[in-house]
Tab-separated table of C-alpha atoms (C1' of nucleotides) in Angstrom:
chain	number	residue	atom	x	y	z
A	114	UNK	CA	104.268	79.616	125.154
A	115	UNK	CA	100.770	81.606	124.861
A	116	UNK	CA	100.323	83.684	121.882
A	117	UNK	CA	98.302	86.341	121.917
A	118	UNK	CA	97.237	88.947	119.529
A	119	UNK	CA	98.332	92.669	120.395
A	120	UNK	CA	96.877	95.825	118.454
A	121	UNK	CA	99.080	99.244	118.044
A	122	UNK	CA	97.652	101.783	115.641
A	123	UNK	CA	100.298	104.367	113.255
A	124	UNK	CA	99.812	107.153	111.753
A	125	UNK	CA	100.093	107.867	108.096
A	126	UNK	CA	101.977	110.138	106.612
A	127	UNK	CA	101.037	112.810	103.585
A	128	UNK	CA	100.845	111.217	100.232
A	129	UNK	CA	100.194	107.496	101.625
A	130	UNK	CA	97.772	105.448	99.818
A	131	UNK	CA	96.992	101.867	101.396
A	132	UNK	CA	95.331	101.031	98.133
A	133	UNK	CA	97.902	101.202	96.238
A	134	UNK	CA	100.724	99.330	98.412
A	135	UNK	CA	98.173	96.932	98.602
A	136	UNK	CA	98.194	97.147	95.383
A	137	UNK	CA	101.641	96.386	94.882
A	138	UNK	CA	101.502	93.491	97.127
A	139	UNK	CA	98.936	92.017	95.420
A	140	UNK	CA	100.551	92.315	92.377
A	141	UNK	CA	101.618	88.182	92.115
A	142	UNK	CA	99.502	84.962	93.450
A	143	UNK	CA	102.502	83.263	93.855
A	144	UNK	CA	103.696	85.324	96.477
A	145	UNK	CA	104.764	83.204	99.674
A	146	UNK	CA	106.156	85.771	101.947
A	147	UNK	CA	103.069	87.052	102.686
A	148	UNK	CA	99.166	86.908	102.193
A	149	UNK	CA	97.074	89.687	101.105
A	150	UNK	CA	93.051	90.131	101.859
A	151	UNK	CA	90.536	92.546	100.159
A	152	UNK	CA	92.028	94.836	102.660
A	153	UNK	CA	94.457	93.438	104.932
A	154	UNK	CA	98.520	92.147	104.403
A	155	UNK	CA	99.848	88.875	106.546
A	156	UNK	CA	103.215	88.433	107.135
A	157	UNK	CA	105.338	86.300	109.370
A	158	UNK	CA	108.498	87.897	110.496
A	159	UNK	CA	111.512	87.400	112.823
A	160	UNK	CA	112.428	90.457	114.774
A	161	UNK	CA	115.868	89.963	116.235
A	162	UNK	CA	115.080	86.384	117.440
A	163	UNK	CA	111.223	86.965	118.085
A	164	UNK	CA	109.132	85.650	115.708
A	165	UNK	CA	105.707	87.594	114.748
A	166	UNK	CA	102.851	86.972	112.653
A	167	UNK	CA	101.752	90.731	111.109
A	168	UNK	CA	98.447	91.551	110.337
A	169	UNK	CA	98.067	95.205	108.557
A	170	UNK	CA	95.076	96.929	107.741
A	171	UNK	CA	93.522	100.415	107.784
A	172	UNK	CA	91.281	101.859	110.387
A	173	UNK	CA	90.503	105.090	108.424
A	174	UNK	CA	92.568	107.498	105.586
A	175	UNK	CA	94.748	108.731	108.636
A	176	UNK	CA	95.657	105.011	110.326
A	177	UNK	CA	97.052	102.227	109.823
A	178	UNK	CA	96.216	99.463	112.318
A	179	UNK	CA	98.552	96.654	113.132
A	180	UNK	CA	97.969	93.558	114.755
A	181	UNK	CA	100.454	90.922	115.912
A	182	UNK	CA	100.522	87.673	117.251
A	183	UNK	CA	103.652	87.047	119.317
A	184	UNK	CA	104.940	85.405	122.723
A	185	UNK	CA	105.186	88.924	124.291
A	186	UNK	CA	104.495	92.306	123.426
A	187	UNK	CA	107.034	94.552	121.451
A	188	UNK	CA	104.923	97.514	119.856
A	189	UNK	CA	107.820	99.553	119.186
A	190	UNK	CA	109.961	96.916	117.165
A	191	UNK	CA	106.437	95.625	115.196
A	192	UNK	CA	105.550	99.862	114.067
A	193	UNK	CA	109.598	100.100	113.432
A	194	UNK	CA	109.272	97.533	111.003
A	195	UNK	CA	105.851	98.362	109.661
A	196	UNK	CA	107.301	102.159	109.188
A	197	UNK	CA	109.969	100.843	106.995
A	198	UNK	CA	108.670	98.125	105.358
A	199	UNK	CA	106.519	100.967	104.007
A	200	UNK	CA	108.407	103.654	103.883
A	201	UNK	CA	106.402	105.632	106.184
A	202	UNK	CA	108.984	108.338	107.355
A	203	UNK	CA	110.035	109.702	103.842
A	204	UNK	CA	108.620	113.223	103.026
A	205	UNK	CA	107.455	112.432	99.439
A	206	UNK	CA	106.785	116.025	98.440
A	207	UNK	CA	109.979	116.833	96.719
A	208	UNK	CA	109.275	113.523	94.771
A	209	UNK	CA	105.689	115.117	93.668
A	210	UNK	CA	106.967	118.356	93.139
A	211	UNK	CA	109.592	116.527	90.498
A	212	UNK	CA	107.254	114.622	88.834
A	213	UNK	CA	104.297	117.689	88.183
A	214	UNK	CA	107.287	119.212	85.787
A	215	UNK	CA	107.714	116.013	84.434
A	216	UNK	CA	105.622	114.630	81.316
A	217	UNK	CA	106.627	111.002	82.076
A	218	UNK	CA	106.113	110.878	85.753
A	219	UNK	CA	102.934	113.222	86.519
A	220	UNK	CA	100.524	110.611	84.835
A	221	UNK	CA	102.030	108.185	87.130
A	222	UNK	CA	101.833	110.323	90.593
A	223	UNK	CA	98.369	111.117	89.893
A	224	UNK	CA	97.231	107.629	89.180
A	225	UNK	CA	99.279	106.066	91.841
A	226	UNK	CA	99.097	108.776	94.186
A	227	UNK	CA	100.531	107.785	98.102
A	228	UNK	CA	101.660	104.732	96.454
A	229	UNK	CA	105.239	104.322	98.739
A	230	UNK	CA	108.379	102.453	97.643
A	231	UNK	CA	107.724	98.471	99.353
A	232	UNK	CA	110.625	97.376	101.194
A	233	UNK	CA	112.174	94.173	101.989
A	234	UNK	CA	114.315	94.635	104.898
A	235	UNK	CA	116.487	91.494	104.881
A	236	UNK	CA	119.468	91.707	103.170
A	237	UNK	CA	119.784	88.194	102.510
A	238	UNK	CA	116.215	88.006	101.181
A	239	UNK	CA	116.977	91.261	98.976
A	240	UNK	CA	119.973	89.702	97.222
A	241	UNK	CA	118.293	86.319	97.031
A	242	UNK	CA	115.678	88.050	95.307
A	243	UNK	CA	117.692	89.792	93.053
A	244	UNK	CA	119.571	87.272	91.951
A	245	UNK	CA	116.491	84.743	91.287
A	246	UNK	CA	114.966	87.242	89.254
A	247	UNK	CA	118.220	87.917	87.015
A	248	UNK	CA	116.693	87.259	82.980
A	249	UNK	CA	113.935	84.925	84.162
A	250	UNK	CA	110.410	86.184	83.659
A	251	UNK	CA	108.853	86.907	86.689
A	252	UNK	CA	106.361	84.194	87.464
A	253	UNK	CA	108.892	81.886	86.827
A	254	UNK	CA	110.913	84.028	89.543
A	255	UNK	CA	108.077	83.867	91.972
A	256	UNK	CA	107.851	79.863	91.556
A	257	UNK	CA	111.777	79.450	92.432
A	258	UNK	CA	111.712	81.578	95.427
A	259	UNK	CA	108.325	79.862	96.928
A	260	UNK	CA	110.570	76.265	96.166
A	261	UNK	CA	113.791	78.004	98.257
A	262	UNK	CA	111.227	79.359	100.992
A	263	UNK	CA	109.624	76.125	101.586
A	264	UNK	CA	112.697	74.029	101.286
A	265	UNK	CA	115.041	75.717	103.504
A	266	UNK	CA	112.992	78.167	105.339
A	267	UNK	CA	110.496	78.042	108.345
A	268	UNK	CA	106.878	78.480	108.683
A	269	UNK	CA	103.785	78.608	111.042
A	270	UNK	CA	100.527	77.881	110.594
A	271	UNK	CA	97.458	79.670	111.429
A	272	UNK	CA	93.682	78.895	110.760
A	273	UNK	CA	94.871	76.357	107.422
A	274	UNK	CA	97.037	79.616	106.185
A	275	UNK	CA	100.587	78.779	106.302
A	276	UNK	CA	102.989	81.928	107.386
A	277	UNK	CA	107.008	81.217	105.999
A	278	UNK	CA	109.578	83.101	106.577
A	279	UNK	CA	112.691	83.806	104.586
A	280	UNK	CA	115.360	81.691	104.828
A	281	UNK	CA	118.277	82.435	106.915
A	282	UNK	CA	121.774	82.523	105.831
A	283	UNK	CA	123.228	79.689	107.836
A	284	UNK	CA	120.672	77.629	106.039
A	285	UNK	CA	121.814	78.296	102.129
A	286	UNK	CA	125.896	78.263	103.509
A	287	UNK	CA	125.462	74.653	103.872
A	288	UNK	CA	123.272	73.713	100.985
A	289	UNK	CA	125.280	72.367	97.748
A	290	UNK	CA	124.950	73.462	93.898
A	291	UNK	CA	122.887	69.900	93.519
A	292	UNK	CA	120.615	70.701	95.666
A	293	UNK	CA	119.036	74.073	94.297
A	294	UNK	CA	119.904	72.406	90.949
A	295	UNK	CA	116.970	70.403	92.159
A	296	UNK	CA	114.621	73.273	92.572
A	297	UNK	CA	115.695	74.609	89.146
A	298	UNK	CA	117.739	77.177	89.352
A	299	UNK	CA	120.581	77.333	87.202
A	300	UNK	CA	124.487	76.033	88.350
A	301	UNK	CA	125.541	79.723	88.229
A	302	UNK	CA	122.287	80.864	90.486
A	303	UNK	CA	123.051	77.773	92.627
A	304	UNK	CA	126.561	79.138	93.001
A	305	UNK	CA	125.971	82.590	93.894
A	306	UNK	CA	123.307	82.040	96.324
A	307	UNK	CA	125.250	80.177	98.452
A	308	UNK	CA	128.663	82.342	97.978
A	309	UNK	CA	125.926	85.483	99.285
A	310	UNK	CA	125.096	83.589	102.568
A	311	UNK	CA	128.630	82.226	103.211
A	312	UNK	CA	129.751	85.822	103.223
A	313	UNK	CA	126.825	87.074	105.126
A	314	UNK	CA	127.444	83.861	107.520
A	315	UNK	CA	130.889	84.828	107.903
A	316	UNK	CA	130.454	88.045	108.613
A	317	UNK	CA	131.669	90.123	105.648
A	318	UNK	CA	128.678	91.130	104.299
A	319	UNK	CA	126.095	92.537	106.130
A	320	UNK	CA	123.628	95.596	106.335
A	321	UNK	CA	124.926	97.250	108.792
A	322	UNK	CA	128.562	97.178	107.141
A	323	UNK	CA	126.379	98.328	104.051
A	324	UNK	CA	124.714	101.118	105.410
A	325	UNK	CA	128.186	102.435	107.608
A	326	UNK	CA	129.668	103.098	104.128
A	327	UNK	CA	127.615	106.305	104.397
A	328	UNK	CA	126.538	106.758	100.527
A	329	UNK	CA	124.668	104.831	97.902
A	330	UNK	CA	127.258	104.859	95.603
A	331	UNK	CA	130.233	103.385	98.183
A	332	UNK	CA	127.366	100.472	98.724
A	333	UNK	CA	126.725	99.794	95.103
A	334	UNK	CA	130.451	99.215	94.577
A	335	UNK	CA	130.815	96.828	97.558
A	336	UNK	CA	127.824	95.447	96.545
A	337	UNK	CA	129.233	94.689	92.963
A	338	UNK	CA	132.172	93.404	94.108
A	339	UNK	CA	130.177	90.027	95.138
A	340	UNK	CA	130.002	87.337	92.480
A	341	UNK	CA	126.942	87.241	90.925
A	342	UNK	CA	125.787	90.758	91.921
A	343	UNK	CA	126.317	93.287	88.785
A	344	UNK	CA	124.675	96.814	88.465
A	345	UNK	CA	120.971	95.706	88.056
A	346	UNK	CA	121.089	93.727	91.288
A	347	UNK	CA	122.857	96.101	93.649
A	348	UNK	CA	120.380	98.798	92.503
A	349	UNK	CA	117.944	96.758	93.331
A	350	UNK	CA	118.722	96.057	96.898
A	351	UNK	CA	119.858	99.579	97.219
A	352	UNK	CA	116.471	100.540	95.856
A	353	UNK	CA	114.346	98.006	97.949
A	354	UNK	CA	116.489	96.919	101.423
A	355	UNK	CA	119.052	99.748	101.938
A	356	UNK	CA	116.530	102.447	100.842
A	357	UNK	CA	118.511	104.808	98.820
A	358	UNK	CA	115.693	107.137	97.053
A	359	UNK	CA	118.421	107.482	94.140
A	360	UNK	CA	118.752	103.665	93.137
A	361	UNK	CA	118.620	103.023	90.006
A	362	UNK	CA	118.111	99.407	88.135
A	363	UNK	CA	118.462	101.184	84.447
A	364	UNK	CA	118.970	97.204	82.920
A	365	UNK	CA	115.641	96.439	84.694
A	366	UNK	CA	113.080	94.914	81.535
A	367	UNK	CA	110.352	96.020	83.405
A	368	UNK	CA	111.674	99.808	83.553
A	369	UNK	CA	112.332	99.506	79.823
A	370	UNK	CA	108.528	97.570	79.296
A	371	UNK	CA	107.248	100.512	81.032
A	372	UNK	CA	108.902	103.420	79.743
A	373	UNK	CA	108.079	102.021	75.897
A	374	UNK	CA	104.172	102.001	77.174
A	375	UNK	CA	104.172	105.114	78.598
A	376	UNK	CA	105.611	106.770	75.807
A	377	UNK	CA	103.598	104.646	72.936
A	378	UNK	CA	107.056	103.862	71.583
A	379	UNK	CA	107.601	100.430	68.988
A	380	UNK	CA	110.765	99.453	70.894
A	381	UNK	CA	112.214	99.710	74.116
A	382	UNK	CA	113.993	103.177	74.891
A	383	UNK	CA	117.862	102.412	74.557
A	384	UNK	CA	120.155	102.498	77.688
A	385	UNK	CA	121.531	106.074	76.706
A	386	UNK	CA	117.270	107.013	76.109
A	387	UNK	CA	116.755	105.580	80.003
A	388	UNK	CA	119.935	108.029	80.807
A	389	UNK	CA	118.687	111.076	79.183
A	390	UNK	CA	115.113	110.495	80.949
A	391	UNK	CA	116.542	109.985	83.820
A	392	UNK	CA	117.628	113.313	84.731
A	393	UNK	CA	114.764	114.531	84.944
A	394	UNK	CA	114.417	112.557	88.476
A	395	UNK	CA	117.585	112.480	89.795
A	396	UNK	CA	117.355	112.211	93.447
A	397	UNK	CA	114.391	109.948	93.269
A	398	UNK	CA	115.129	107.722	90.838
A	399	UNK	CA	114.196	104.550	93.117
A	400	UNK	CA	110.676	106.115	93.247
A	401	UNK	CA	110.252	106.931	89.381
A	402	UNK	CA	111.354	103.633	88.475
A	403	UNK	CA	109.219	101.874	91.394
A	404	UNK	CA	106.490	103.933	90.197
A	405	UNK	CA	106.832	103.040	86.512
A	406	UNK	CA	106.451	99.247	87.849
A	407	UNK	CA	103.280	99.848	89.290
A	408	UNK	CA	101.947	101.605	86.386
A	409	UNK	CA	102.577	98.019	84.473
A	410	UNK	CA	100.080	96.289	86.885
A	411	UNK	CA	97.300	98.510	85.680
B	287	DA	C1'	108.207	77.634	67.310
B	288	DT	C1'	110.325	81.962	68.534
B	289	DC	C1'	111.382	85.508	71.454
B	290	DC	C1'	111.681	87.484	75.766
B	291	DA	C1'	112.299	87.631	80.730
B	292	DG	C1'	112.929	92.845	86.882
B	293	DG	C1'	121.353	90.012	84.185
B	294	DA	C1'	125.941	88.556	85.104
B	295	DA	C1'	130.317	86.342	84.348
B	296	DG	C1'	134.055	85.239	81.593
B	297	DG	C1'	136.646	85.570	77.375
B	298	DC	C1'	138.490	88.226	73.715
B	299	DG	C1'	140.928	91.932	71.162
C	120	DC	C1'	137.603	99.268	78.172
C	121	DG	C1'	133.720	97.685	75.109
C	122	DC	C1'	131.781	93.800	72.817
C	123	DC	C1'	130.459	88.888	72.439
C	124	DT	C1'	128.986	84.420	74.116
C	125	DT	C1'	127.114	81.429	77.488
C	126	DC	C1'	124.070	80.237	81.008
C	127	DA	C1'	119.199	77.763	81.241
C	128	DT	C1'	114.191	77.713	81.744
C	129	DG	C1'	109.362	79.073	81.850
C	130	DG	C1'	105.791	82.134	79.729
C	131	DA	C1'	103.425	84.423	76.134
DNA sequence: ATCCAGGAAGGCG
DNA sequence: CGCCTTCATGGA
């Protein structure tokens, strides 16, 4: 089948900075689930069955312009993802508002200003993700999921760049403990990963049955009720896949790494600390905490 | 070496 | 319920 590239162009919203998603996607070498230019992100994705290599860029402060290379054209599902994978239709002005009354976060919205909460919009990968990353440091992270990606997932290949994509459920169901053993993650890891895609295979968990629950809160508890998913984790996936702007990962070491350096403190702020901060950005804690993040890269 | 890393489960009282 | 131990390995 003939490929062929297709442009659509989308407009960006108020407080958007390309820079600094870029940013953010830049932010590890050993990424493999996408590619990132001076000034341009790759990506290879599957949308419902159609599989599409991304290519986004800016054509000015105003547009983003999208280019993909797939069997047959499908502009509307390519800016639908490209809206969420960025986060494009959120009005981030009560977030701003928030943060110029608050000492912590202003520093942060003016340095990282447009910067927009990164999504990743399978569930699978989200939980994957989460789990990998559970008290591992996080190149060490990045190196086990780039050894699941290229063992069980698939890829193309375009001008010597290889494209992979996530991989799917049904893949991981059927893997055994020995196997990921082999790529180094640990028995319990091993054992969780593929208990997440047998219930996603079978049917009882799934994003939509996620999202129908109506509220953060209902998700995080069905979230928690899966083995090897605890608070940080479902937080994390409620932060990152399902979106809720109130997620919030308060175990996260990278949250505590960055609240000590903003603050100049000798230790790490203590779990009732985090709390007490906290409220001073409830509604959008997903975006102070993503926010905090970024300020670590700089 | 030693401690920490984008935690969670399982056991105990 | 709250606290303690175990898991396991790479990075700094």
């Amino acid at each position: 089948m003939t490929q062929v590239w297709r442009d659509v162009e989308i407009a960006v919203p108020h407080l958007f900075s390309w820079r600094e998603v870029l940013a953010y996607l830049n932010r590890s070498p050993n990424e493999c689930l996408h590619r990132v230019t001076n000034d341009e992100v790759w990506k290879y994705i599957d949308l419902s069955g159609q599989r599409v290599l991304l290519r986004v860029g800016v054509k000015n402060e105003d547009t983003l312009r999208v280019a993909y290379l797939s069997d047959r054209p499908g502009d509307h599902q390519v800016v639908q993802y490209v809206r969420e994978w960025f986060d494009l239709d959120r009005d981030l002005t009560p977030f701003y508002a928030l943060a110029e009354a608050n000492s912590l976060l202003q520093p942060l919205t003016l340095a990282h200003r447009g910067l927009r909460i990164v999504g990743v919009q399978d569930l699978f990968e989200a939980l994957c993700w989460a789990v990998i990353g559970q008290q591992v440091n996080l190149a060490f992270a990045y190196t086990l999921k780039r050894k699941l990606v290229e063992t069980y997932g698939d890829s193309m290949t375009l001008n010597g760049n290889q494209y992979w994509l996530f991989p799917r459920p049904e893949s991981l169901a059927s893997a055994s403990v020995s196997h990921l053993r082999a790529l180094q993650l640990t028995e319990r890891k091993s054992e969780y990963l593929i208990g997440i895609a047998q219930r996603m295979v079978d049917g009882r968990l799934s994003k939509q049955g996620l999202q129908a629950l109506g509220s953060g809160m209902a998700a995080e508890r069905e979230l928690c009720r899966i083995r090897g998913i605890g608070p940080w984790s479902a937080n994390y996936v409620l932060m990152r896949c399902l979106r809720w702007q109130d997620a919030f990962p308060i175990q996260d070491a990278g949250l505590h790494q960055a609240v000590q350096r903003r603050l100049g403190w000798d230790r790490k702020p203590t779990l009732a600390e985090l709390e007490a901060l906290s409220r001073g950005w409830e509604g959008w804690r997903a975006y102070a905490v993503f926010y905090l993040w970024q300020s670590l890269l700089s």
